[in-house]
Coordinates of C-alpha atoms in Angstrom, one line a residue:
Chain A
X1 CA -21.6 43.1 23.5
X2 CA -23.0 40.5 25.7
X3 CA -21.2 37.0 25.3
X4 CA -22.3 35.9 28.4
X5 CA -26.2 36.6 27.8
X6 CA -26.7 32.8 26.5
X7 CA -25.3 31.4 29.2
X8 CA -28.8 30.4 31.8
X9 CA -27.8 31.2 35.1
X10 CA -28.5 28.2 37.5
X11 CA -30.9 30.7 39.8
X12 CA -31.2 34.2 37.9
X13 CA -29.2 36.6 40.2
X14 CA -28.8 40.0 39.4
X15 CA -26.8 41.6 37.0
X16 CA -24.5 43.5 39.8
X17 CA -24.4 43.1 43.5
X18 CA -24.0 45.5 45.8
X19 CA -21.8 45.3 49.1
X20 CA -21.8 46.6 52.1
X21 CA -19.4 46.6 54.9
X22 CA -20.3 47.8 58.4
X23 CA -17.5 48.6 61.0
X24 CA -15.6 45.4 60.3
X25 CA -12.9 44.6 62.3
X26 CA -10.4 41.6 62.7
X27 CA -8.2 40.3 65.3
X28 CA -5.9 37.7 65.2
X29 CA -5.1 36.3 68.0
X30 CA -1.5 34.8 68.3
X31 CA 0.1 33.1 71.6
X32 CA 1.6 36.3 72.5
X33 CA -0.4 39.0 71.5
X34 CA -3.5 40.1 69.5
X35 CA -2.9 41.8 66.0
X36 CA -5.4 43.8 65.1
X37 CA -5.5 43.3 61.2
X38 CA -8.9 45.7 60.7
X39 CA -10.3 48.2 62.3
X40 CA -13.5 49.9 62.0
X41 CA -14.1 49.3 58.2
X42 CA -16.9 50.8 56.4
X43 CA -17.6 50.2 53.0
X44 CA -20.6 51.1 50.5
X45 CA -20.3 49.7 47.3
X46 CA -22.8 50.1 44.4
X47 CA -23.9 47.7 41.6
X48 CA -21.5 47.7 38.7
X49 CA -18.7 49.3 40.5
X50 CA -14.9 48.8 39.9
X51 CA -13.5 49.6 43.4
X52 CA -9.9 49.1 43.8
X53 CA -8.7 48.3 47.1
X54 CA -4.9 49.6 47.7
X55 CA -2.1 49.9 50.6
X56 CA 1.3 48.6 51.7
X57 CA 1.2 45.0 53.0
X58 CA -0.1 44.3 55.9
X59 CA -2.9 46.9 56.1
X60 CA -5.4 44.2 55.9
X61 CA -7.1 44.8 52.2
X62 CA -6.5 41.2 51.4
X63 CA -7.6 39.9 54.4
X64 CA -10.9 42.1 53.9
X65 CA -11.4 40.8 50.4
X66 CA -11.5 37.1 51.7
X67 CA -14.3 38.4 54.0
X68 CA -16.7 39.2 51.2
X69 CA -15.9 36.1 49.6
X70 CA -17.2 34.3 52.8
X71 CA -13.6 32.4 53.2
X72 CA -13.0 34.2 56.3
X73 CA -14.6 35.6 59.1
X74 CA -14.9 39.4 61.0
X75 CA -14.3 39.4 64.6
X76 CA -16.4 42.4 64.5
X77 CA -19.0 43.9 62.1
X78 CA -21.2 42.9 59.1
X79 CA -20.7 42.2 55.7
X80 CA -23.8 42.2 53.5
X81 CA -23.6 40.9 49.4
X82 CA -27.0 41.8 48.0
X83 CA -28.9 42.2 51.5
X84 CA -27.7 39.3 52.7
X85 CA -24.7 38.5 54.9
X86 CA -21.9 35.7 53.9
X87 CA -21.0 33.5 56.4
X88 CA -19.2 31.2 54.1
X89 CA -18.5 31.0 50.3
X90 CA -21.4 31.2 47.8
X91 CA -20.8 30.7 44.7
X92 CA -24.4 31.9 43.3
X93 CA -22.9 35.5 44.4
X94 CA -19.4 35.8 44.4
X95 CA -17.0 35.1 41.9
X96 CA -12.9 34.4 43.5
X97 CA -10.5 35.3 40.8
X98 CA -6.7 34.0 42.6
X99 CA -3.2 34.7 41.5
X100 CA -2.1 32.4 38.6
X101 CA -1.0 29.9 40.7
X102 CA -4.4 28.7 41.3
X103 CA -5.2 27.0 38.5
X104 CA -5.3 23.0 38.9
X105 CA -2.2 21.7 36.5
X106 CA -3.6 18.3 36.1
X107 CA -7.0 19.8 34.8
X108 CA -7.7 21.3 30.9
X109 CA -8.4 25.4 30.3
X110 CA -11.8 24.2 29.6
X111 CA -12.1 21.8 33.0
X112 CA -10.7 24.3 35.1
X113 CA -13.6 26.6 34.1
X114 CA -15.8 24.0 34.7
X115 CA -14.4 23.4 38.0
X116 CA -17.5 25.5 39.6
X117 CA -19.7 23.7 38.1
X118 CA -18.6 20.4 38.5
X119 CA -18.6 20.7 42.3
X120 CA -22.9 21.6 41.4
X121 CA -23.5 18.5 39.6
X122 CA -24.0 20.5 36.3
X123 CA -24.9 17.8 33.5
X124 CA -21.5 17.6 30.7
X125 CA -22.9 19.5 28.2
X126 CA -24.2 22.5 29.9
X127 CA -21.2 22.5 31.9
X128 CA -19.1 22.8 28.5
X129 CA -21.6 25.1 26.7
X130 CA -20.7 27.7 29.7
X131 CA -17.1 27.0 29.9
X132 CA -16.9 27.8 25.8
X133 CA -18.9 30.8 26.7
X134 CA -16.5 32.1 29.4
X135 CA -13.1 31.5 27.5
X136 CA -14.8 32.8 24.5
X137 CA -15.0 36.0 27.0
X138 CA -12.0 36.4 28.0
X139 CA -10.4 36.0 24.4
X140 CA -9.2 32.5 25.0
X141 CA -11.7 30.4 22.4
X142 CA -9.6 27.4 21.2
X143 CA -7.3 27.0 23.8
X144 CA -9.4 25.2 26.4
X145 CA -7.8 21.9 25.9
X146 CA -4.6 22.7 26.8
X147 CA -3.0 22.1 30.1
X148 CA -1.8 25.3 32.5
X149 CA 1.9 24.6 31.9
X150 CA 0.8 25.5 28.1
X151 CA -0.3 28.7 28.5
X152 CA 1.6 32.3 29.2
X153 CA 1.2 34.2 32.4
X154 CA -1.4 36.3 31.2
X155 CA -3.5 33.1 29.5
X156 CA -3.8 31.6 32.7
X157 CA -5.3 34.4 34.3
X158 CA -7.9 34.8 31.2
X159 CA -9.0 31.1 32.7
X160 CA -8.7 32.4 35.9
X161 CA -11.1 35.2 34.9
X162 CA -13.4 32.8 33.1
X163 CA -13.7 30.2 36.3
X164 CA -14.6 32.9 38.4
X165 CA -17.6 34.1 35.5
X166 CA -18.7 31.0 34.5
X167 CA -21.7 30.7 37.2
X168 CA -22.6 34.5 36.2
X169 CA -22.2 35.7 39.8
X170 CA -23.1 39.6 40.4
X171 CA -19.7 39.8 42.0
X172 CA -16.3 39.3 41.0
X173 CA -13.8 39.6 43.9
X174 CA -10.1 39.8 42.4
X175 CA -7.1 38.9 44.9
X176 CA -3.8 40.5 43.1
X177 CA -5.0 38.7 40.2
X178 CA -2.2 39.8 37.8
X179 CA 1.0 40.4 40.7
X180 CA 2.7 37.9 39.2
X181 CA 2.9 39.3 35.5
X182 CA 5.3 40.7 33.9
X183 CA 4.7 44.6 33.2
X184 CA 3.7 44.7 29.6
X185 CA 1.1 42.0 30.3
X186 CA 0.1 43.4 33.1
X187 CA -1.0 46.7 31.2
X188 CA -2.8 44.3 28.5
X189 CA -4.9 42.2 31.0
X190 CA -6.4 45.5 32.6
X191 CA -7.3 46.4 29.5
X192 CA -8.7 43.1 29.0
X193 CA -10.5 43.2 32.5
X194 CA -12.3 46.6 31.5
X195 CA -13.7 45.3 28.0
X196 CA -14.9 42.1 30.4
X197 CA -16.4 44.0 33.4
X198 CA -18.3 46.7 30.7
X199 CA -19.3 43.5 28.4
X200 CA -20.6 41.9 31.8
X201 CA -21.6 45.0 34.0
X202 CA -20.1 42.9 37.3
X203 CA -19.4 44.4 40.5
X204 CA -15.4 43.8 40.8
X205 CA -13.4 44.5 43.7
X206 CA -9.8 44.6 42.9
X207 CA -7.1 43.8 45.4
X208 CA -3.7 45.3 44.3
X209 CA -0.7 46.4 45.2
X210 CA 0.2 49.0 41.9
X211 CA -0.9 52.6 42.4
X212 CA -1.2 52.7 38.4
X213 CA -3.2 49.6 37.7
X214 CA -5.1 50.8 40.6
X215 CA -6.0 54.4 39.3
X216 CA -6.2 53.0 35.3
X217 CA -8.7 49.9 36.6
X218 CA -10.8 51.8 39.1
X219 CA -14.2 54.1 39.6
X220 CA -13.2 54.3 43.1
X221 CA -9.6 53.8 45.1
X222 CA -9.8 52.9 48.5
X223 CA -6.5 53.6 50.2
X224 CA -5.8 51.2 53.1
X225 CA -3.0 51.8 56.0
X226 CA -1.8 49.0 57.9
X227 CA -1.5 48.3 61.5
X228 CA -4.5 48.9 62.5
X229 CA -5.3 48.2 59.0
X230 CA -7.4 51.1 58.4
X231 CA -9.4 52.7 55.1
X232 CA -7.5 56.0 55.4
X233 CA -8.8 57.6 52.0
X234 CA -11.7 57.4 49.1
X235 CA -10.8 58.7 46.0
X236 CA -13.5 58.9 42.9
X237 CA -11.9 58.6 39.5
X238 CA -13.6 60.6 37.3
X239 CA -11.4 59.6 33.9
X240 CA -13.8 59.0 31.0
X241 CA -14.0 55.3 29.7
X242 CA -12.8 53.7 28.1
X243 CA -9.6 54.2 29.6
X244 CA -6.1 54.7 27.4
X245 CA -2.3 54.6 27.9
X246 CA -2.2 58.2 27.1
X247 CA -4.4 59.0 30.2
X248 CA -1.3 57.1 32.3
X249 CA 0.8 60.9 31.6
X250 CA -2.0 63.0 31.5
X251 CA -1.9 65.6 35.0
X252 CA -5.3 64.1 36.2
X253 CA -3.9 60.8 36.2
X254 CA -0.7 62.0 38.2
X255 CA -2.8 63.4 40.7
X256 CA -4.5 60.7 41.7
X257 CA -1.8 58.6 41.8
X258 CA 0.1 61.3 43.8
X259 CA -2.5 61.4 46.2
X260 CA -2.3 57.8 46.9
X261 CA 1.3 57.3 47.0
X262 CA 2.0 60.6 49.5
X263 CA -1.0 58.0 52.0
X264 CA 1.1 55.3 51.9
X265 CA 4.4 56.5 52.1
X266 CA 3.0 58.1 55.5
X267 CA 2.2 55.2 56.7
X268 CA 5.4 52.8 54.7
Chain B
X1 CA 11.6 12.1 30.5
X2 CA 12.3 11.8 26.9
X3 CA 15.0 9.9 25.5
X4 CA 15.9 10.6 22.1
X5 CA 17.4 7.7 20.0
X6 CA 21.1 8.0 20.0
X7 CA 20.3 7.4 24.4
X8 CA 18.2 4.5 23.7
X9 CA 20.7 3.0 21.6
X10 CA 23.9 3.5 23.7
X11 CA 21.7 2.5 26.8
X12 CA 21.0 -1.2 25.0
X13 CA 24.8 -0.8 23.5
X14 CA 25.9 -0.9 27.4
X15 CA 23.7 -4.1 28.6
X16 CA 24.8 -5.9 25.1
X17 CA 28.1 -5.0 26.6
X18 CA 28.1 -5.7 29.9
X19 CA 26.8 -9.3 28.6
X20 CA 29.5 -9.8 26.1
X21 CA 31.9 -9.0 28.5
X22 CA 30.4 -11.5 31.1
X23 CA 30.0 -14.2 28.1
X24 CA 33.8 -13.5 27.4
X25 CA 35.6 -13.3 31.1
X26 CA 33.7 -16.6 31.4
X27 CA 34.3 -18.3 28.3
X28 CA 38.0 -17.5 28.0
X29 CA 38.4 -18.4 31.5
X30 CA 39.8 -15.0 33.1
X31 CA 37.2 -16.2 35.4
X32 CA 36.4 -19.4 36.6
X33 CA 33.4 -20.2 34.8
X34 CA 32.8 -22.6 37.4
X35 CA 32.6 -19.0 39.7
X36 CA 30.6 -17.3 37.0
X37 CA 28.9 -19.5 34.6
X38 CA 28.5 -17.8 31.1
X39 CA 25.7 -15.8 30.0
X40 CA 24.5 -17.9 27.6
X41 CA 24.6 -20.8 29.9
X42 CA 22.9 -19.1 32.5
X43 CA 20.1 -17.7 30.0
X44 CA 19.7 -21.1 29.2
X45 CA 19.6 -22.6 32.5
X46 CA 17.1 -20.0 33.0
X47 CA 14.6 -21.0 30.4
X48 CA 15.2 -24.8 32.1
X49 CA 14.2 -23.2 35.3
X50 CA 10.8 -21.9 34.3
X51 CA 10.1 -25.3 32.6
X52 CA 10.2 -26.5 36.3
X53 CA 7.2 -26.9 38.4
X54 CA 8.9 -26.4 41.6
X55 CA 10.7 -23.0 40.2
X56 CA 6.8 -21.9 39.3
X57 CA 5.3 -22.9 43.0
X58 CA 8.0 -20.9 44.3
X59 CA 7.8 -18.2 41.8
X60 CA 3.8 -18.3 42.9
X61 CA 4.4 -18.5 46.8
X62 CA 6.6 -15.5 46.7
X63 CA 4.4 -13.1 44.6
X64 CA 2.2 -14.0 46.6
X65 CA 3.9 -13.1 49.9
X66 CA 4.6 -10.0 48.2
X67 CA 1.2 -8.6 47.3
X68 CA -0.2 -9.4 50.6
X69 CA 2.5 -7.8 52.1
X70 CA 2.0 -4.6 50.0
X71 CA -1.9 -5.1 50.3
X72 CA -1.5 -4.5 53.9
X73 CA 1.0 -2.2 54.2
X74 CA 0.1 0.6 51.3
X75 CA -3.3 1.4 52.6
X76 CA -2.1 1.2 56.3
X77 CA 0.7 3.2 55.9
X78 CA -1.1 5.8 53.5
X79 CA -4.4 6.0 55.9
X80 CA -1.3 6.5 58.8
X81 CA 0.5 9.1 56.6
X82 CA -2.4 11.0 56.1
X83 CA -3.8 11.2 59.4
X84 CA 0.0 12.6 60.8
X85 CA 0.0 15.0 57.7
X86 CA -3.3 16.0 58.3
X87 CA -3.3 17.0 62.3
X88 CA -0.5 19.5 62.5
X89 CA 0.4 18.5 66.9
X90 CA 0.2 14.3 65.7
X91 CA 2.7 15.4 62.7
X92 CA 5.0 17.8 64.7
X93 CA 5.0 14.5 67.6
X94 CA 5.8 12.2 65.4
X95 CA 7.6 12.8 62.5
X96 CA 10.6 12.5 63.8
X97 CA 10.1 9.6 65.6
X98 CA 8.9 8.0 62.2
X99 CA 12.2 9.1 60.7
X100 CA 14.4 7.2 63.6
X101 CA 12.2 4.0 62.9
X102 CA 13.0 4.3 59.3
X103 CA 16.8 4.7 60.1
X104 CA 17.1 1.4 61.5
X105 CA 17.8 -1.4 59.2
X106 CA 14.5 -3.6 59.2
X107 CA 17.1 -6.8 59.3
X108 CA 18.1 -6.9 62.3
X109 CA 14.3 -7.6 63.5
X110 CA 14.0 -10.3 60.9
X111 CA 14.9 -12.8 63.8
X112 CA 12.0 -11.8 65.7
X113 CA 9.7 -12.2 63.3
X114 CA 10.7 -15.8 63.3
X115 CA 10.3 -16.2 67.1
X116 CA 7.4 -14.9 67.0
X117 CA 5.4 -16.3 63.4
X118 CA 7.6 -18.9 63.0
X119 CA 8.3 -20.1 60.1
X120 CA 5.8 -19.5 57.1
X121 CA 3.9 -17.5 55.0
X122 CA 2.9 -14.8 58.5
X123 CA 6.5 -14.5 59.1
X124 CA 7.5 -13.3 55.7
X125 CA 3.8 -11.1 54.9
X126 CA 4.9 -9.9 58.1
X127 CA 8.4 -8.8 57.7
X128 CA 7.5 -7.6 54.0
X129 CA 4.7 -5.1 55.9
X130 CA 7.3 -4.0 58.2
X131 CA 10.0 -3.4 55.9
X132 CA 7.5 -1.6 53.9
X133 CA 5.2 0.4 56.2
X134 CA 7.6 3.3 57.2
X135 CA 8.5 4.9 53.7
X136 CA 4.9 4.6 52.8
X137 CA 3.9 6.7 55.9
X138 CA 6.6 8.8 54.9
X139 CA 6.3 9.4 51.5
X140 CA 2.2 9.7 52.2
X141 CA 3.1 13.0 55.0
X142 CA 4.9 14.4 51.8
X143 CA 2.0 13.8 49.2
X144 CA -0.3 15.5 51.8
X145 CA 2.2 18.4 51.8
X146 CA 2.3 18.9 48.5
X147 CA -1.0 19.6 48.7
X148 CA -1.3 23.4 47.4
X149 CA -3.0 26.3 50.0
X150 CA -4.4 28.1 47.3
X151 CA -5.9 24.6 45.1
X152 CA -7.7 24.2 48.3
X153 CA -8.9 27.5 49.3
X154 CA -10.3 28.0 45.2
X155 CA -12.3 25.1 46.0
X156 CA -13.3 26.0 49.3
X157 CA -14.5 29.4 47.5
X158 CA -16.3 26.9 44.9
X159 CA -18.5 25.5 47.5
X160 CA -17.0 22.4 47.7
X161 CA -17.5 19.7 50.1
X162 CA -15.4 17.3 52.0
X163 CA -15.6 14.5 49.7
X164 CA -15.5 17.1 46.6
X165 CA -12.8 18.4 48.1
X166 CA -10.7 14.9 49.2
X167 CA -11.0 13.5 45.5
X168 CA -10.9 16.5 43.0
X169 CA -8.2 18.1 45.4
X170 CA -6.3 16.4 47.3
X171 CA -6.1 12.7 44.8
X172 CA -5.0 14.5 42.2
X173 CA -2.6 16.4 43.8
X174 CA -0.7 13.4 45.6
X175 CA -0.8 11.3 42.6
X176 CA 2.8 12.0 41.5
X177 CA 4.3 11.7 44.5
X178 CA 2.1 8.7 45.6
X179 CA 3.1 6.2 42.5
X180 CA 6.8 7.5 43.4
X181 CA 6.0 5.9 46.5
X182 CA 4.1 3.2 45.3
X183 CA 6.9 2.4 43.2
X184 CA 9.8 2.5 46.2
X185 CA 7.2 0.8 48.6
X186 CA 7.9 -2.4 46.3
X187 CA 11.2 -1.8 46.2
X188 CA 11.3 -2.4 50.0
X189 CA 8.6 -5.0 50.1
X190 CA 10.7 -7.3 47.8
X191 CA 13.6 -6.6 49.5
X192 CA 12.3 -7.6 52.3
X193 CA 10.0 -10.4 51.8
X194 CA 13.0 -12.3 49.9
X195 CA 15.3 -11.5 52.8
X196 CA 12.8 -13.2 55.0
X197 CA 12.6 -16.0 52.3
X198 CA 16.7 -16.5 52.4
X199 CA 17.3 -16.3 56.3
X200 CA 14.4 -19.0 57.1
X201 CA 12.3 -20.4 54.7
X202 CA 11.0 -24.1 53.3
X203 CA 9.4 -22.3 49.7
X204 CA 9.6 -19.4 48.1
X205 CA 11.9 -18.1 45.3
X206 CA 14.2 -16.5 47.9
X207 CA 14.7 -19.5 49.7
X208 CA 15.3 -21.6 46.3
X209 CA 18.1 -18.7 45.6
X210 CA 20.1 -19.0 49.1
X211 CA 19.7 -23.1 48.4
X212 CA 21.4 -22.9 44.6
X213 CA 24.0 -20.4 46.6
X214 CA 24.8 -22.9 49.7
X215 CA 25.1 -26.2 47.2
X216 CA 27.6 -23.7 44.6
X217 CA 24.8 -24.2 42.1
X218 CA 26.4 -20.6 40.4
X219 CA 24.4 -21.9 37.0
X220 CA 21.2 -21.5 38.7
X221 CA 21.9 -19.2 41.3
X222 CA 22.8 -16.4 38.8
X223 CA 19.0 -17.8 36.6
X224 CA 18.2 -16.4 40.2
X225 CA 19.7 -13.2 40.4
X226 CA 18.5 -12.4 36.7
X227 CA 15.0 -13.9 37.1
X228 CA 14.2 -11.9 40.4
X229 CA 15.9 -8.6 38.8
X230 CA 13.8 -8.8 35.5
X231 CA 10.7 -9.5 37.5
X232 CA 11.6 -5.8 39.9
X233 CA 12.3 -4.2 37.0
X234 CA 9.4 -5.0 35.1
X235 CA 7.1 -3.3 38.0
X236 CA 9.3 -0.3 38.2
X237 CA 9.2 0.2 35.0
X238 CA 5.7 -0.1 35.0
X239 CA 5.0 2.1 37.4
X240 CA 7.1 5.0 36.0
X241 CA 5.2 4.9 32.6
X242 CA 2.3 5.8 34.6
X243 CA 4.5 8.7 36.5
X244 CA 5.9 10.1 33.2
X245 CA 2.5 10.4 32.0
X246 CA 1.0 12.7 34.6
X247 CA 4.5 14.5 35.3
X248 CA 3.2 18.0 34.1
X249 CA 1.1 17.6 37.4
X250 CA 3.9 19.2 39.8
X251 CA 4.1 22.1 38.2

């Protein structure tokens, strides 16, 4: 299944990207003191991956997703995207998927997809082929004229989703993308996410702040501890895809999650 | 906003209403209809008016008054706004100072103006701007902040650039609240522009009012009052249809 595969990338990139982070490190400096938000983050992640990044707040995991997206940067360290580092956003690369909220309210589904696009000078009618494509993806074909305040929770982050595929980036960085949902919807639109990310074989990095979604979504957790925030564990989840609710009581599953939860309530 | 029926009917019952009972406190002389000239009479004094030549020029003089005045002062005030909105020590400096200049009624400078314009179309533009100006700036700072974080950081992710970013961003955003303020901007103008016209004046529909008033012309002088309200109305109203229609853009 490859909805996406007659959609002509603007510049051919790769399928997946790979990303690399080398002893990163932020400070902010505030009037009275200096908060160091990371510290000595090293990261290797391969094409294709779905690496979860988790911790209380505060530990910095956000902060480190904005770095790969180029929106922010390190006070100390390097952050390469395919070989190459990413001084500010680029779209060609990286895909942002926001919380819900993000959406503009004044534009269609369909524009908001096209939103990337737009910005490029993309002609109309390409620019609409790729936006059908993308809500078409994320099971939304049919609903791109309506307006945000028209669609559920969950329906706004499917255009969420398809915004941040529409320009086929080898990336797709996802900030708490469904903290606002309510549970049930929550458990649908990680399902959802999986049957996109093995239809589109992206890289996603997945910012969260539920120890289940994180162990349900993920190849790899990385655990996070705030203040210095700190990567204080790696775990690899070896559950067989495609993933189920049953797994969610199975023992493998509970030990994982176990393992995550005894690192942060340490550091809680 | 939608109305349904049964409101649109009992909001046309009440004017009918408040007409009959101004035709009938007139007619049956509760009132001295030489005080308050009926409705009818004054409806048709009004239809007179407009026959009138002079009643036109004035009519002419002070729309005109009034859109230079708003000319001036909407794109001032908004460039203003959005400068103070925009630098974070210029907004914290002077916000406050901008909400003690709009505190003061505009009024008690009108005799200023005077001294220093004279009499004339500069003295009332003038006063108009003024009276204007400040909720403009204000209600511009509060378009600015309405402004969402996260609308401008998805774009910022998007690649886009300043000018991407001012008119598929930030326009759109402020719309709402910018037409609000479009809409109470003339609200303020008018008010003040007609004020100017009444204290000191040789033309203008404001002036031809306070004339009526002084010679207890009450046939004319409530033609006036209902010609100058019907006029306001009319661009509020306007306005509002536009507002109504992008409304779902707060949310």
């Amino acid at each position: 299944m490859q909805p996406l595969a007659n959609v002509t990338p603007l510049k051919p990139p790769p399928r997946a990207g790979a990303i690399e982070v080398r002893n990163v490190g932020q400070v902010f400096r505030t009037r009275s003191q200096d908060v160091v938000a990371l510290e000595d983050v090293s990261l290797d992640i391969k094409p294709g991956r779905f690496v979860v990044l988790v911790g209380p707040s505060g530990c910095g995991k956000s902060t480190l997703l904005m770095m790969m997206a180029g929106l922010r940067a390190q006070t100390a360290g390097t952050i390469t995207i395919n070989g190459a580092p990413i001084p500010q956003p680029d779209p060609d690369r990286v895909g942002v998927v926001f919380q819900e909220a993000s959406l503009f309210p004044w534009l269609t589904a369909e524009d908001n997809v096209e939103f990337p696009l737009a910005l490029r000078g993309v002609a109309k009618p390409e620019r609409r082929a790729k936006a059908q494509d993308a809500l078409k993806l994320v099971g939304l074909e049919g609903f791109g004229k309506r307006h945000p305040h028209e669609l559920s929770g969950g329906m706004k982050q499917r255009v969420s989703i398809a915004r941040g595929l529409v320009q086929d980036p080898p990336v797709l960085l996802m900030d708490e993308p469904f903290a606002a949902l309510d549970e049930q919807t929550r458990m649908t639109m990680g399902d959802e996410l999986l049957r996109i990310w093995a239809a589109t074989g992206k890289t996603v990095v997945f910012v969260t702040h539920s120890l289940t979604e994180a162990v349900y979504l993920a190849d790899e957790v990385i655990v996070m501890s705030p203040r210095p925030g700190r990567i204080v564990d790696q775990l690899q989840v070896s559950l067989p895809r495609p993933r189920t609710y049953e797994m969610l009581s199975g023992d493998a599953f509970g030990a994982l999650r176990d393992r995550i939860w005894r690192h942060i309530r340490k550091s809680a | 906003m939608q109305a349904t029926l049964t409101i649109k009917l009992a909001r046309v019952a009440i004017v009918i209403a408040i007409f009959a009972l101004w035709e009938m406190l007139s007619r049956t002389g509760v009132v001295n209809p030489r005080l308050l000239p009926s409705a009818s009479d004054t409806l048709a004094t009004l239809g007179d008016l407009l026959q009138r030549s002079s009643v036109r020029t004035d009519l002419l003089v002070t729309a005109t008054e009034v859109l230079a005045a708003f000319a001036l002062a909407v794109p001032m005030g908004a460039l203003i706004g959005f400068l103070i909105a925009e630098n974070r020590y210029f907004a914290d400096v002077a916000k406050p100072l901008l909400f003690f200049a709009f505190s003061i009624p505009k009024s008690i400078f009108l005799p200023m103006f005077i001294l220093v314009f004279g009499v004339g179309f500069a003295q009332k533009v003038g006063f108009g701007f003024f009276s204007t100006i400040f909720i403009v700036i204000m209600s511009t700072t509060t378009a600015v902040e309405s402004v969402k974080v996260e609308h401008l950081t998805v774009a910022r992710s998007y690649g886009a650039t300043r000018a991407q970013t001012a008119f598929r961003v930030y326009l759109p955003s402020m719309l709402p609240v910018l037409l609000e303020a479009l809409r109470i901007s003339m609200i303020f103008n008018l008010t003040g522009v007609i004020l100017a016209e009444m204290y000191a004046s040789r033309d203008g529909i404001g002036h031809q009012i306070a004339t009526w008033g002084e010679n207890f012309q009450m046939k004319q002088l409530l033609a006036g009052v209902v010609m100058v309200a019907a006029i306001a109305m009319t661009f509020n109203e306007l306005i509002r249809w536009v507002e109504t229609r992008c409304s779902h853009w707060r949310t």
